[in-house]
Structure formats: C-alpha cells, structure tokens
C-alpha cells in the first residue's frame, strides 16, 4: 500500500522569517541527500515569492552549509521568454542565487528556449531531466508557489495540464498570462520526496484557507502530493491572521 505523505504546515511572522525556515530545510535535505547518494536534486519555483529565499541561500551561513558541488538545480516552470528577459525565472534565479554560489554550471538545468518551439523545448527538457531523476530516484525537493487562483508551477485552473498523466514536462498556452509556459506536470511533481509551497501575502489567504481546509480540491495546488513530506510555508498574512 502506497505510503501516505505527511503535510507539514508552518506559519511565520513575515516573508523573511519564512525564507529563513525554507533555507534551513534546504540545508538539512541537501546534506542528507549528498551523504546518502552523493547528489541533491532541487527544483526551483518561479514568480516573485522565492526571491528572498534565493538571496538568503547566496549568503552565509546558508551559502557555506550547502554542498553546492553536488547540487543539481532544475526549474519547475518557465515563461517562454529568452533567459535574459525580465520575466525569465532562470534570470531571477541566476541573478539572486546561482551566480553567487559554487554550483557547477553543468548542474544548472535551465529550460531550453532559444530557437525552439514550446513543444520541442518541453520534450528536450524532459529528456535532460531524465538523466538526473527517475521514477525510483525522484527530486529530493521541489519548491512551489501558488497564485491567488490556486495555480501552481504553470498548471492553471481548467488547464489541459490538470489531466496530463504521462509527460513529465509540458508546454502550455496560458491565456491568463497571454504567453506560452513550460511546466512540470503532476506525474513529475507528485513523485518528489519532499515538496515545499512558499506562500505569502494577504491576497492568497482565501485560496490557502480553501485548499488547506479540503474545500478546494478542484484547484491545481490542491492536487499536489509528495512521496514523503508536503510542506506549506505560510506567513501570517497568507494564513489569514490579520
Ligand atoms: C511562475 C510560477 C508560478 C508562481 C505563482 C506565484 O513562473 O510564475 O512558477 O507558479 O509560483 O504565480 O507567483 P508569485 O510568487 O509572484 O506570487
């Protein structure tokens, strides 16, 4: 019988304290994975919320307590824009973290965009990921954000990605954002050992309440499970304490 995952919700006074808590989890899980199997596979979330965490990880003490030489970083989703574009999740992660820590360049798995169609980009990225993660050896940690509409990664409400049950990475046209996105799918996300939602701000309190009370099962973020631990890192505001 499939082992039930554990949901761990923690509430922090503000976004900075939340980022410190998430940084601590990454220190613990990265050292554990490298001791056990010599590699730590981490998928980064996009959007604005993780920026504080990324900036913290690029500073001591976290910077010196993560075995960067053995860390492989991927991106849970990407906007279909050039890696130099302001909206690029890759650019945000490089500028706020990855260009400041001793992670080998070959261990940064950016979603290929240039000179590719969205379909080719998604197919190529899945092939790249399958060299590092397998069904038996999934991501050690996947970071996720959530929108006010309950979307996560680039899986939006009513999206065709909601029913994808084979491909690990898929291209999708997101009408709400008037752009193509490349996104992890649930078959890849939900087999991760650990998943951590980072959610801040008053605007997200209603959707957090719906999902964590079990009334929001239709929302994409509610369909996220994990192999072992599903963490919800919330600040007071997104937890509705106001
Ligand atoms: C993206 C994300 C997306 C994000 C949410 C929350 O590329 O935009 O991966 O799923 O996590 O939209 O975004 P904010 O953190 O900016 O609120």
mmCIF file with all atom_site columns, N, CA, C and O in Angstrom, residues 65-113:
data_model
loop_
_atom_site.group_PDB
_atom_site.id
_atom_site.type_symbol
_atom_site.label_atom_id
_atom_site.label_alt_id
_atom_site.label_comp_id
_atom_site.label_asym_id
_atom_site.label_entity_id
_atom_site.label_seq_id
_atom_site.pdbx_PDB_ins_code
_atom_site.Cartn_x
_atom_site.Cartn_y
_atom_site.Cartn_z
_atom_site.occupancy
_atom_site.B_iso_or_equiv
_atom_site.pdbx_formal_charge
_atom_site.auth_seq_id
_atom_site.auth_comp_id
_atom_site.auth_asym_id
_atom_site.auth_atom_id
_atom_site.pdbx_PDB_model_num
ATOM 1   N N  . UNK A 1 65  ? 26.913 26.117 4.036   1.00 0.00 ? 65  UNK A N  1
ATOM 2   C CA . UNK A 1 65  ? 26.395 24.877 4.625   1.00 0.00 ? 65  UNK A CA 1
ATOM 3   C C  . UNK A 1 65  ? 25.600 24.030 3.647   1.00 0.00 ? 65  UNK A C  1
ATOM 4   O O  . UNK A 1 65  ? 24.877 23.110 4.055   1.00 0.00 ? 65  UNK A O  1
ATOM 5   N N  . UNK A 1 66  ? 25.729 24.352 2.359   1.00 0.00 ? 66  UNK A N  1
ATOM 6   C CA . UNK A 1 66  ? 25.070 23.565 1.316   1.00 0.00 ? 66  UNK A CA 1
ATOM 7   C C  . UNK A 1 66  ? 26.163 23.014 0.395   1.00 0.00 ? 66  UNK A C  1
ATOM 8   O O  . UNK A 1 66  ? 27.025 23.768 -0.054  1.00 0.00 ? 66  UNK A O  1
ATOM 9   N N  . UNK A 1 67  ? 26.178 21.709 0.151   1.00 0.00 ? 67  UNK A N  1
ATOM 10  C CA . UNK A 1 67  ? 27.239 21.091 -0.681  1.00 0.00 ? 67  UNK A CA 1
ATOM 11  C C  . UNK A 1 67  ? 27.011 21.359 -2.174  1.00 0.00 ? 67  UNK A C  1
ATOM 12  O O  . UNK A 1 67  ? 26.673 20.465 -2.962  1.00 0.00 ? 67  UNK A O  1
ATOM 13  N N  . UNK A 1 68  ? 27.200 22.628 -2.580  1.00 0.00 ? 68  UNK A N  1
ATOM 14  C CA . UNK A 1 68  ? 26.827 23.078 -3.930  1.00 0.00 ? 68  UNK A CA 1
ATOM 15  C C  . UNK A 1 68  ? 27.427 22.222 -5.041  1.00 0.00 ? 68  UNK A C  1
ATOM 16  O O  . UNK A 1 68  ? 26.807 22.053 -6.094  1.00 0.00 ? 68  UNK A O  1
ATOM 17  N N  . UNK A 1 69  ? 28.617 21.661 -4.838  1.00 0.00 ? 69  UNK A N  1
ATOM 18  C CA . UNK A 1 69  ? 29.262 20.876 -5.904  1.00 0.00 ? 69  UNK A CA 1
ATOM 19  C C  . UNK A 1 69  ? 28.431 19.632 -6.254  1.00 0.00 ? 69  UNK A C  1
ATOM 20  O O  . UNK A 1 69  ? 28.592 19.053 -7.322  1.00 0.00 ? 69  UNK A O  1
ATOM 21  N N  . UNK A 1 70  ? 27.552 19.251 -5.328  1.00 0.00 ? 70  UNK A N  1
ATOM 22  C CA . UNK A 1 70  ? 26.753 18.033 -5.523  1.00 0.00 ? 70  UNK A CA 1
ATOM 23  C C  . UNK A 1 70  ? 25.267 18.354 -5.673  1.00 0.00 ? 70  UNK A C  1
ATOM 24  O O  . UNK A 1 70  ? 24.414 17.463 -5.557  1.00 0.00 ? 70  UNK A O  1
ATOM 25  N N  . UNK A 1 71  ? 24.963 19.638 -5.905  1.00 0.00 ? 71  UNK A N  1
ATOM 26  C CA . UNK A 1 71  ? 23.564 20.055 -6.061  1.00 0.00 ? 71  UNK A CA 1
ATOM 27  C C  . UNK A 1 71  ? 23.235 20.204 -7.544  1.00 0.00 ? 71  UNK A C  1
ATOM 28  O O  . UNK A 1 71  ? 24.024 20.788 -8.298  1.00 0.00 ? 71  UNK A O  1
ATOM 29  N N  . UNK A 1 72  ? 22.104 19.631 -7.954  1.00 0.00 ? 72  UNK A N  1
ATOM 30  C CA . UNK A 1 72  ? 21.605 19.802 -9.318  1.00 0.00 ? 72  UNK A CA 1
ATOM 31  C C  . UNK A 1 72  ? 20.304 20.581 -9.222  1.00 0.00 ? 72  UNK A C  1
ATOM 32  O O  . UNK A 1 72  ? 19.399 20.193 -8.482  1.00 0.00 ? 72  UNK A O  1
ATOM 33  N N  . UNK A 1 73  ? 20.266 21.703 -9.940  1.00 0.00 ? 73  UNK A N  1
ATOM 34  C CA . UNK A 1 73  ? 19.101 22.595 -9.863  1.00 0.00 ? 73  UNK A CA 1
ATOM 35  C C  . UNK A 1 73  ? 18.323 22.569 -11.172 1.00 0.00 ? 73  UNK A C  1
ATOM 36  O O  . UNK A 1 73  ? 18.918 22.679 -12.251 1.00 0.00 ? 73  UNK A O  1
ATOM 37  N N  . UNK A 1 74  ? 17.002 22.404 -11.046 1.00 0.00 ? 74  UNK A N  1
ATOM 38  C CA . UNK A 1 74  ? 16.114 22.480 -12.224 1.00 0.00 ? 74  UNK A CA 1
ATOM 39  C C  . UNK A 1 74  ? 15.065 23.554 -11.968 1.00 0.00 ? 74  UNK A C  1
ATOM 40  O O  . UNK A 1 74  ? 15.032 24.149 -10.879 1.00 0.00 ? 74  UNK A O  1
ATOM 41  N N  . UNK A 1 75  ? 14.227 23.807 -12.966 1.00 0.00 ? 75  UNK A N  1
ATOM 42  C CA . UNK A 1 75  ? 13.190 24.840 -12.863 1.00 0.00 ? 75  UNK A CA 1
ATOM 43  C C  . UNK A 1 75  ? 11.819 24.196 -13.043 1.00 0.00 ? 75  UNK A C  1
ATOM 44  O O  . UNK A 1 75  ? 11.590 23.534 -14.054 1.00 0.00 ? 75  UNK A O  1
ATOM 45  N N  . UNK A 1 76  ? 10.935 24.386 -12.072 1.00 0.00 ? 76  UNK A N  1
ATOM 46  C CA . UNK A 1 76  ? 9.604  23.771 -12.101 1.00 0.00 ? 76  UNK A CA 1
ATOM 47  C C  . UNK A 1 76  ? 8.736  24.297 -13.223 1.00 0.00 ? 76  UNK A C  1
ATOM 48  O O  . UNK A 1 76  ? 7.830  23.615 -13.706 1.00 0.00 ? 76  UNK A O  1
ATOM 49  N N  . UNK A 1 77  ? 9.015  25.517 -13.647 1.00 0.00 ? 77  UNK A N  1
ATOM 50  C CA . UNK A 1 77  ? 8.323  26.066 -14.816 1.00 0.00 ? 77  UNK A CA 1
ATOM 51  C C  . UNK A 1 77  ? 9.069  27.292 -15.309 1.00 0.00 ? 77  UNK A C  1
ATOM 52  O O  . UNK A 1 77  ? 9.927  27.833 -14.606 1.00 0.00 ? 77  UNK A O  1
ATOM 53  N N  . UNK A 1 78  ? 8.750  27.676 -16.533 1.00 0.00 ? 78  UNK A N  1
ATOM 54  C CA . UNK A 1 78  ? 9.407  28.837 -17.123 1.00 0.00 ? 78  UNK A CA 1
ATOM 55  C C  . UNK A 1 78  ? 8.469  29.567 -18.067 1.00 0.00 ? 78  UNK A C  1
ATOM 56  O O  . UNK A 1 78  ? 7.615  28.941 -18.714 1.00 0.00 ? 78  UNK A O  1
ATOM 57  N N  . UNK A 1 79  ? 8.622  30.855 -18.083 1.00 0.00 ? 79  UNK A N  1
ATOM 58  C CA . UNK A 1 79  ? 7.889  31.649 -19.081 1.00 0.00 ? 79  UNK A CA 1
ATOM 59  C C  . UNK A 1 79  ? 8.647  31.497 -20.388 1.00 0.00 ? 79  UNK A C  1
ATOM 60  O O  . UNK A 1 79  ? 9.879  31.507 -20.374 1.00 0.00 ? 79  UNK A O  1
ATOM 61  N N  . UNK A 1 80  ? 7.909  31.397 -21.523 1.00 0.00 ? 80  UNK A N  1
ATOM 62  C CA . UNK A 1 80  ? 8.598  31.121 -22.790 1.00 0.00 ? 80  UNK A CA 1
ATOM 63  C C  . UNK A 1 80  ? 9.210  32.401 -23.333 1.00 0.00 ? 80  UNK A C  1
ATOM 64  O O  . UNK A 1 80  ? 8.777  32.979 -24.338 1.00 0.00 ? 80  UNK A O  1
ATOM 65  N N  . UNK A 1 81  ? 10.240 32.867 -22.601 1.00 0.00 ? 81  UNK A N  1
ATOM 66  C CA . UNK A 1 81  ? 10.961 34.082 -22.977 1.00 0.00 ? 81  UNK A CA 1
ATOM 67  C C  . UNK A 1 81  ? 12.460 33.785 -22.921 1.00 0.00 ? 81  UNK A C  1
ATOM 68  O O  . UNK A 1 81  ? 12.883 32.814 -22.283 1.00 0.00 ? 81  UNK A O  1
ATOM 69  N N  . UNK A 1 82  ? 13.266 34.653 -23.536 1.00 0.00 ? 82  UNK A N  1
ATOM 70  C CA . UNK A 1 82  ? 14.720 34.467 -23.535 1.00 0.00 ? 82  UNK A CA 1
ATOM 71  C C  . UNK A 1 82  ? 15.259 34.476 -22.105 1.00 0.00 ? 82  UNK A C  1
ATOM 72  O O  . UNK A 1 82  ? 14.687 35.152 -21.237 1.00 0.00 ? 82  UNK A O  1
ATOM 73  N N  . UNK A 1 83  ? 16.349 33.749 -21.837 1.00 0.00 ? 83  UNK A N  1
ATOM 74  C CA . UNK A 1 83  ? 16.921 33.700 -20.477 1.00 0.00 ? 83  UNK A CA 1
ATOM 75  C C  . UNK A 1 83  ? 17.431 35.053 -19.977 1.00 0.00 ? 83  UNK A C  1
ATOM 76  O O  . UNK A 1 83  ? 17.703 35.206 -18.788 1.00 0.00 ? 83  UNK A O  1
ATOM 77  N N  . UNK A 1 84  ? 17.492 36.037 -20.865 1.00 0.00 ? 84  UNK A N  1
ATOM 78  C CA . UNK A 1 84  ? 17.920 37.385 -20.458 1.00 0.00 ? 84  UNK A CA 1
ATOM 79  C C  . UNK A 1 84  ? 16.720 38.290 -20.206 1.00 0.00 ? 84  UNK A C  1
ATOM 80  O O  . UNK A 1 84  ? 16.879 39.424 -19.774 1.00 0.00 ? 84  UNK A O  1
ATOM 81  N N  . UNK A 1 85  ? 15.518 37.770 -20.450 1.00 0.00 ? 85  UNK A N  1
ATOM 82  C CA . UNK A 1 85  ? 14.291 38.583 -20.341 1.00 0.00 ? 85  UNK A CA 1
ATOM 83  C C  . UNK A 1 85  ? 13.913 38.797 -18.873 1.00 0.00 ? 85  UNK A C  1
ATOM 84  O O  . UNK A 1 85  ? 14.124 37.902 -18.040 1.00 0.00 ? 85  UNK A O  1
ATOM 85  N N  . UNK A 1 86  ? 13.335 39.966 -18.568 1.00 0.00 ? 86  UNK A N  1
ATOM 86  C CA . UNK A 1 86  ? 12.960 40.309 -17.182 1.00 0.00 ? 86  UNK A CA 1
ATOM 87  C C  . UNK A 1 86  ? 11.996 39.289 -16.561 1.00 0.00 ? 86  UNK A C  1
ATOM 88  O O  . UNK A 1 86  ? 12.020 39.052 -15.371 1.00 0.00 ? 86  UNK A O  1
ATOM 89  N N  . UNK A 1 87  ? 11.173 38.676 -17.389 1.00 0.00 ? 87  UNK A N  1
ATOM 90  C CA . UNK A 1 87  ? 10.178 37.716 -16.873 1.00 0.00 ? 87  UNK A CA 1
ATOM 91  C C  . UNK A 1 87  ? 10.731 36.307 -16.708 1.00 0.00 ? 87  UNK A C  1
ATOM 92  O O  . UNK A 1 87  ? 10.014 35.395 -16.304 1.00 0.00 ? 87  UNK A O  1
ATOM 93  N N  . UNK A 1 88  ? 12.010 36.106 -17.044 1.00 0.00 ? 88  UNK A N  1
ATOM 94  C CA . UNK A 1 88  ? 12.586 34.754 -17.007 1.00 0.00 ? 88  UNK A CA 1
ATOM 95  C C  . UNK A 1 88  ? 12.832 34.283 -15.572 1.00 0.00 ? 88  UNK A C  1
ATOM 96  O O  . UNK A 1 88  ? 13.528 34.955 -14.805 1.00 0.00 ? 88  UNK A O  1
ATOM 97  N N  . UNK A 1 89  ? 12.271 33.136 -15.210 1.00 0.00 ? 89  UNK A N  1
ATOM 98  C CA . UNK A 1 89  ? 12.530 32.563 -13.879 1.00 0.00 ? 89  UNK A CA 1
ATOM 99  C C  . UNK A 1 89  ? 14.004 32.198 -13.744 1.00 0.00 ? 89  UNK A C  1
ATOM 100 O O  . UNK A 1 89  ? 14.598 32.331 -12.667 1.00 0.00 ? 89  UNK A O  1
ATOM 101 N N  . UNK A 1 90  ? 14.590 31.745 -14.863 1.00 0.00 ? 90  UNK A N  1
ATOM 102 C CA . UNK A 1 90  ? 16.027 31.408 -14.868 1.00 0.00 ? 90  UNK A CA 1
ATOM 103 C C  . UNK A 1 90  ? 16.851 32.646 -14.516 1.00 0.00 ? 90  UNK A C  1
ATOM 104 O O  . UNK A 1 90  ? 17.733 32.608 -13.655 1.00 0.00 ? 90  UNK A O  1
ATOM 105 N N  . UNK A 1 91  ? 16.520 33.789 -15.142 1.00 0.00 ? 91  UNK A N  1
ATOM 106 C CA . UNK A 1 91  ? 17.279 35.027 -14.900 1.00 0.00 ? 91  UNK A CA 1
ATOM 107 C C  . UNK A 1 91  ? 17.177 35.429 -13.428 1.00 0.00 ? 91  UNK A C  1
ATOM 108 O O  . UNK A 1 91  ? 18.190 35.760 -12.794 1.00 0.00 ? 91  UNK A O  1
ATOM 109 N N  . UNK A 1 92  ? 15.980 35.352 -12.885 1.00 0.00 ? 92  UNK A N  1
ATOM 110 C CA . UNK A 1 92  ? 15.800 35.738 -11.471 1.00 0.00 ? 92  UNK A CA 1
ATOM 111 C C  . UNK A 1 92  ? 16.642 34.848 -10.569 1.00 0.00 ? 92  UNK A C  1
ATOM 112 O O  . UNK A 1 92  ? 17.318 35.322 -9.659  1.00 0.00 ? 92  UNK A O  1
ATOM 113 N N  . UNK A 1 93  ? 16.638 33.529 -10.847 1.00 0.00 ? 93  UNK A N  1
ATOM 114 C CA . UNK A 1 93  ? 17.402 32.601 -10.008 1.00 0.00 ? 93  UNK A CA 1
ATOM 115 C C  . UNK A 1 93  ? 18.913 32.804 -10.180 1.00 0.00 ? 93  UNK A C  1
ATOM 116 O O  . UNK A 1 93  ? 19.667 32.739 -9.202  1.00 0.00 ? 93  UNK A O  1
ATOM 117 N N  . UNK A 1 94  ? 19.357 33.071 -11.402 1.00 0.00 ? 94  UNK A N  1
ATOM 118 C CA . UNK A 1 94  ? 20.794 33.318 -11.627 1.00 0.00 ? 94  UNK A CA 1
ATOM 119 C C  . UNK A 1 94  ? 21.228 34.601 -10.914 1.00 0.00 ? 94  UNK A C  1
ATOM 120 O O  . UNK A 1 94  ? 22.232 34.613 -10.202 1.00 0.00 ? 94  UNK A O  1
ATOM 121 N N  . UNK A 1 95  ? 20.436 35.654 -11.080 1.00 0.00 ? 95  UNK A N  1
ATOM 122 C CA . UNK A 1 95  ? 20.820 36.957 -10.509 1.00 0.00 ? 95  UNK A CA 1
ATOM 123 C C  . UNK A 1 95  ? 20.791 36.946 -8.985  1.00 0.00 ? 95  UNK A C  1
ATOM 124 O O  . UNK A 1 95  ? 21.649 37.555 -8.346  1.00 0.00 ? 95  UNK A O  1
ATOM 125 N N  . UNK A 1 96  ? 19.826 36.223 -8.386  1.00 0.00 ? 96  UNK A N  1
ATOM 126 C CA . UNK A 1 96  ? 19.675 36.307 -6.920  1.00 0.00 ? 96  UNK A CA 1
ATOM 127 C C  . UNK A 1 96  ? 20.368 35.165 -6.179  1.00 0.00 ? 96  UNK A C  1
ATOM 128 O O  . UNK A 1 96  ? 20.576 35.267 -4.971  1.00 0.00 ? 96  UNK A O  1
ATOM 129 N N  . UNK A 1 97  ? 20.767 34.103 -6.905  1.00 0.00 ? 97  UNK A N  1
ATOM 130 C CA . UNK A 1 97  ? 21.385 32.947 -6.214  1.00 0.00 ? 97  UNK A CA 1
ATOM 131 C C  . UNK A 1 97  ? 22.502 32.280 -7.006  1.00 0.00 ? 97  UNK A C  1
ATOM 132 O O  . UNK A 1 97  ? 23.655 32.310 -6.597  1.00 0.00 ? 97  UNK A O  1
ATOM 133 N N  . UNK A 1 98  ? 22.164 31.701 -8.148  1.00 0.00 ? 98  UNK A N  1
ATOM 134 C CA . UNK A 1 98  ? 23.059 30.725 -8.769  1.00 0.00 ? 98  UNK A CA 1
ATOM 135 C C  . UNK A 1 98  ? 24.393 31.310 -9.236  1.00 0.00 ? 98  UNK A C  1
ATOM 136 O O  . UNK A 1 98  ? 25.399 30.597 -9.297  1.00 0.00 ? 98  UNK A O  1
ATOM 137 N N  . UNK A 1 99  ? 24.422 32.605 -9.530  1.00 0.00 ? 99  UNK A N  1
ATOM 138 C CA . UNK A 1 99  ? 25.711 33.194 -9.953  1.00 0.00 ? 99  UNK A CA 1
ATOM 139 C C  . UNK A 1 99  ? 26.558 33.593 -8.734  1.00 0.00 ? 99  UNK A C  1
ATOM 140 O O  . UNK A 1 99  ? 27.669 34.108 -8.887  1.00 0.00 ? 99  UNK A O  1
ATOM 141 N N  . UNK A 1 100 ? 26.043 33.329 -7.537  1.00 0.00 ? 100 UNK A N  1
ATOM 142 C CA . UNK A 1 100 ? 26.770 33.723 -6.316  1.00 0.00 ? 100 UNK A CA 1
ATOM 143 C C  . UNK A 1 100 ? 27.240 32.529 -5.484  1.00 0.00 ? 100 UNK A C  1
ATOM 144 O O  . UNK A 1 100 ? 27.795 32.719 -4.390  1.00 0.00 ? 100 UNK A O  1
ATOM 145 N N  . UNK A 1 101 ? 26.987 31.305 -5.963  1.00 0.00 ? 101 UNK A N  1
ATOM 146 C CA . UNK A 1 101 ? 27.376 30.119 -5.183  1.00 0.00 ? 101 UNK A CA 1
ATOM 147 C C  . UNK A 1 101 ? 28.173 29.157 -6.080  1.00 0.00 ? 101 UNK A C  1
ATOM 148 O O  . UNK A 1 101 ? 28.011 29.177 -7.306  1.00 0.00 ? 101 UNK A O  1
ATOM 149 N N  . UNK A 1 102 ? 29.012 28.296 -5.475  1.00 0.00 ? 102 UNK A N  1
ATOM 150 C CA . UNK A 1 102 ? 29.906 27.441 -6.272  1.00 0.00 ? 102 UNK A CA 1
ATOM 151 C C  . UNK A 1 102 ? 29.230 26.180 -6.822  1.00 0.00 ? 102 UNK A C  1
ATOM 152 O O  . UNK A 1 102 ? 29.712 25.065 -6.631  1.00 0.00 ? 102 UNK A O  1
ATOM 153 N N  . UNK A 1 103 ? 28.111 26.389 -7.530  1.00 0.00 ? 103 UNK A N  1
ATOM 154 C CA . UNK A 1 103 ? 27.439 25.242 -8.163  1.00 0.00 ? 103 UNK A CA 1
ATOM 155 C C  . UNK A 1 103 ? 28.012 25.089 -9.570  1.00 0.00 ? 103 UNK A C  1
ATOM 156 O O  . UNK A 1 103 ? 28.120 26.072 -10.307 1.00 0.00 ? 103 UNK A O  1
ATOM 157 N N  . UNK A 1 104 ? 28.427 23.858 -9.960  1.00 0.00 ? 104 UNK A N  1
ATOM 158 C CA . UNK A 1 104 ? 28.970 23.678 -11.318 1.00 0.00 ? 104 UNK A CA 1
ATOM 159 C C  . UNK A 1 104 ? 27.946 24.080 -12.379 1.00 0.00 ? 104 UNK A C  1
ATOM 160 O O  . UNK A 1 104 ? 26.757 23.752 -12.241 1.00 0.00 ? 104 UNK A O  1
ATOM 161 N N  . UNK A 1 105 ? 28.376 24.798 -13.418 1.00 0.00 ? 105 UNK A N  1
ATOM 162 C CA . UNK A 1 105 ? 27.449 25.277 -14.468 1.00 0.00 ? 105 UNK A CA 1
ATOM 163 C C  . UNK A 1 105 ? 26.621 24.131 -15.049 1.00 0.00 ? 105 UNK A C  1
ATOM 164 O O  . UNK A 1 105 ? 25.426 24.266 -15.292 1.00 0.00 ? 105 UNK A O  1
ATOM 165 N N  . UNK A 1 106 ? 27.267 22.959 -15.195 1.00 0.00 ? 106 UNK A N  1
ATOM 166 C CA . UNK A 1 106 ? 26.563 21.813 -15.810 1.00 0.00 ? 106 UNK A CA 1
ATOM 167 C C  . UNK A 1 106 ? 25.445 21.289 -14.909 1.00 0.00 ? 106 UNK A C  1
ATOM 168 O O  . UNK A 1 106 ? 24.584 20.528 -15.344 1.00 0.00 ? 106 UNK A O  1
ATOM 169 N N  . UNK A 1 107 ? 25.458 21.726 -13.633 1.00 0.00 ? 107 UNK A N  1
ATOM 170 C CA . UNK A 1 107 ? 24.411 21.282 -12.693 1.00 0.00 ? 107 UNK A CA 1
ATOM 171 C C  . UNK A 1 107 ? 23.209 22.222 -12.661 1.00 0.00 ? 107 UNK A C  1
ATOM 172 O O  . UNK A 1 107 ? 22.272 21.998 -11.889 1.00 0.00 ? 107 UNK A O  1
ATOM 173 N N  . UNK A 1 108 ? 23.258 23.286 -13.475 1.00 0.00 ? 108 UNK A N  1
ATOM 174 C CA . UNK A 1 108 ? 22.124 24.211 -13.557 1.00 0.00 ? 108 UNK A CA 1
ATOM 175 C C  . UNK A 1 108 ? 21.329 23.851 -14.826 1.00 0.00 ? 108 UNK A C  1
ATOM 176 O O  . UNK A 1 108 ? 21.768 24.106 -15.939 1.00 0.00 ? 108 UNK A O  1
ATOM 177 N N  . UNK A 1 109 ? 20.212 23.201 -14.638 1.00 0.00 ? 109 UNK A N  1
ATOM 178 C CA . UNK A 1 109 ? 19.416 22.709 -15.783 1.00 0.00 ? 109 UNK A CA 1
ATOM 179 C C  . UNK A 1 109 ? 18.355 23.742 -16.161 1.00 0.00 ? 109 UNK A C  1
ATOM 180 O O  . UNK A 1 109 ? 17.200 23.681 -15.715 1.00 0.00 ? 109 UNK A O  1
ATOM 181 N N  . UNK A 1 110 ? 18.783 24.710 -16.987 1.00 0.00 ? 110 UNK A N  1
ATOM 182 C CA . UNK A 1 110 ? 17.828 25.723 -17.443 1.00 0.00 ? 110 UNK A CA 1
ATOM 183 C C  . UNK A 1 110 ? 16.896 25.113 -18.491 1.00 0.00 ? 110 UNK A C  1
ATOM 184 O O  . UNK A 1 110 ? 17.286 24.201 -19.210 1.00 0.00 ? 110 UNK A O  1
ATOM 185 N N  . UNK A 1 111 ? 15.662 25.603 -18.541 1.00 0.00 ? 111 UNK A N  1
ATOM 186 C CA . UNK A 1 111 ? 14.718 25.134 -19.565 1.00 0.00 ? 111 UNK A CA 1
ATOM 187 C C  . UNK A 1 111 ? 15.146 25.761 -20.891 1.00 0.00 ? 111 UNK A C  1
ATOM 188 O O  . UNK A 1 111 ? 15.225 26.986 -21.000 1.00 0.00 ? 111 UNK A O  1
ATOM 189 N N  . UNK A 1 112 ? 15.481 24.923 -21.897 1.00 0.00 ? 112 UNK A N  1
ATOM 190 C CA . UNK A 1 112 ? 15.951 25.469 -23.182 1.00 0.00 ? 112 UNK A CA 1
ATOM 191 C C  . UNK A 1 112 ? 14.813 26.189 -23.902 1.00 0.00 ? 112 UNK A C  1
ATOM 192 O O  . UNK A 1 112 ? 13.708 25.668 -24.019 1.00 0.00 ? 112 UNK A O  1
ATOM 193 N N  . UNK A 1 113 ? 15.086 27.415 -24.368 1.00 0.00 ? 113 UNK A N  1
ATOM 194 C CA . UNK A 1 113 ? 14.036 28.229 -25.003 1.00 0.00 ? 113 UNK A CA 1
ATOM 195 C C  . UNK A 1 113 ? 14.426 28.658 -26.416 1.00 0.00 ? 113 UNK A C  1
ATOM 196 O O  . UNK A 1 113 ? 13.714 28.421 -27.378 1.00 0.00 ? 113 UNK A O  1
#
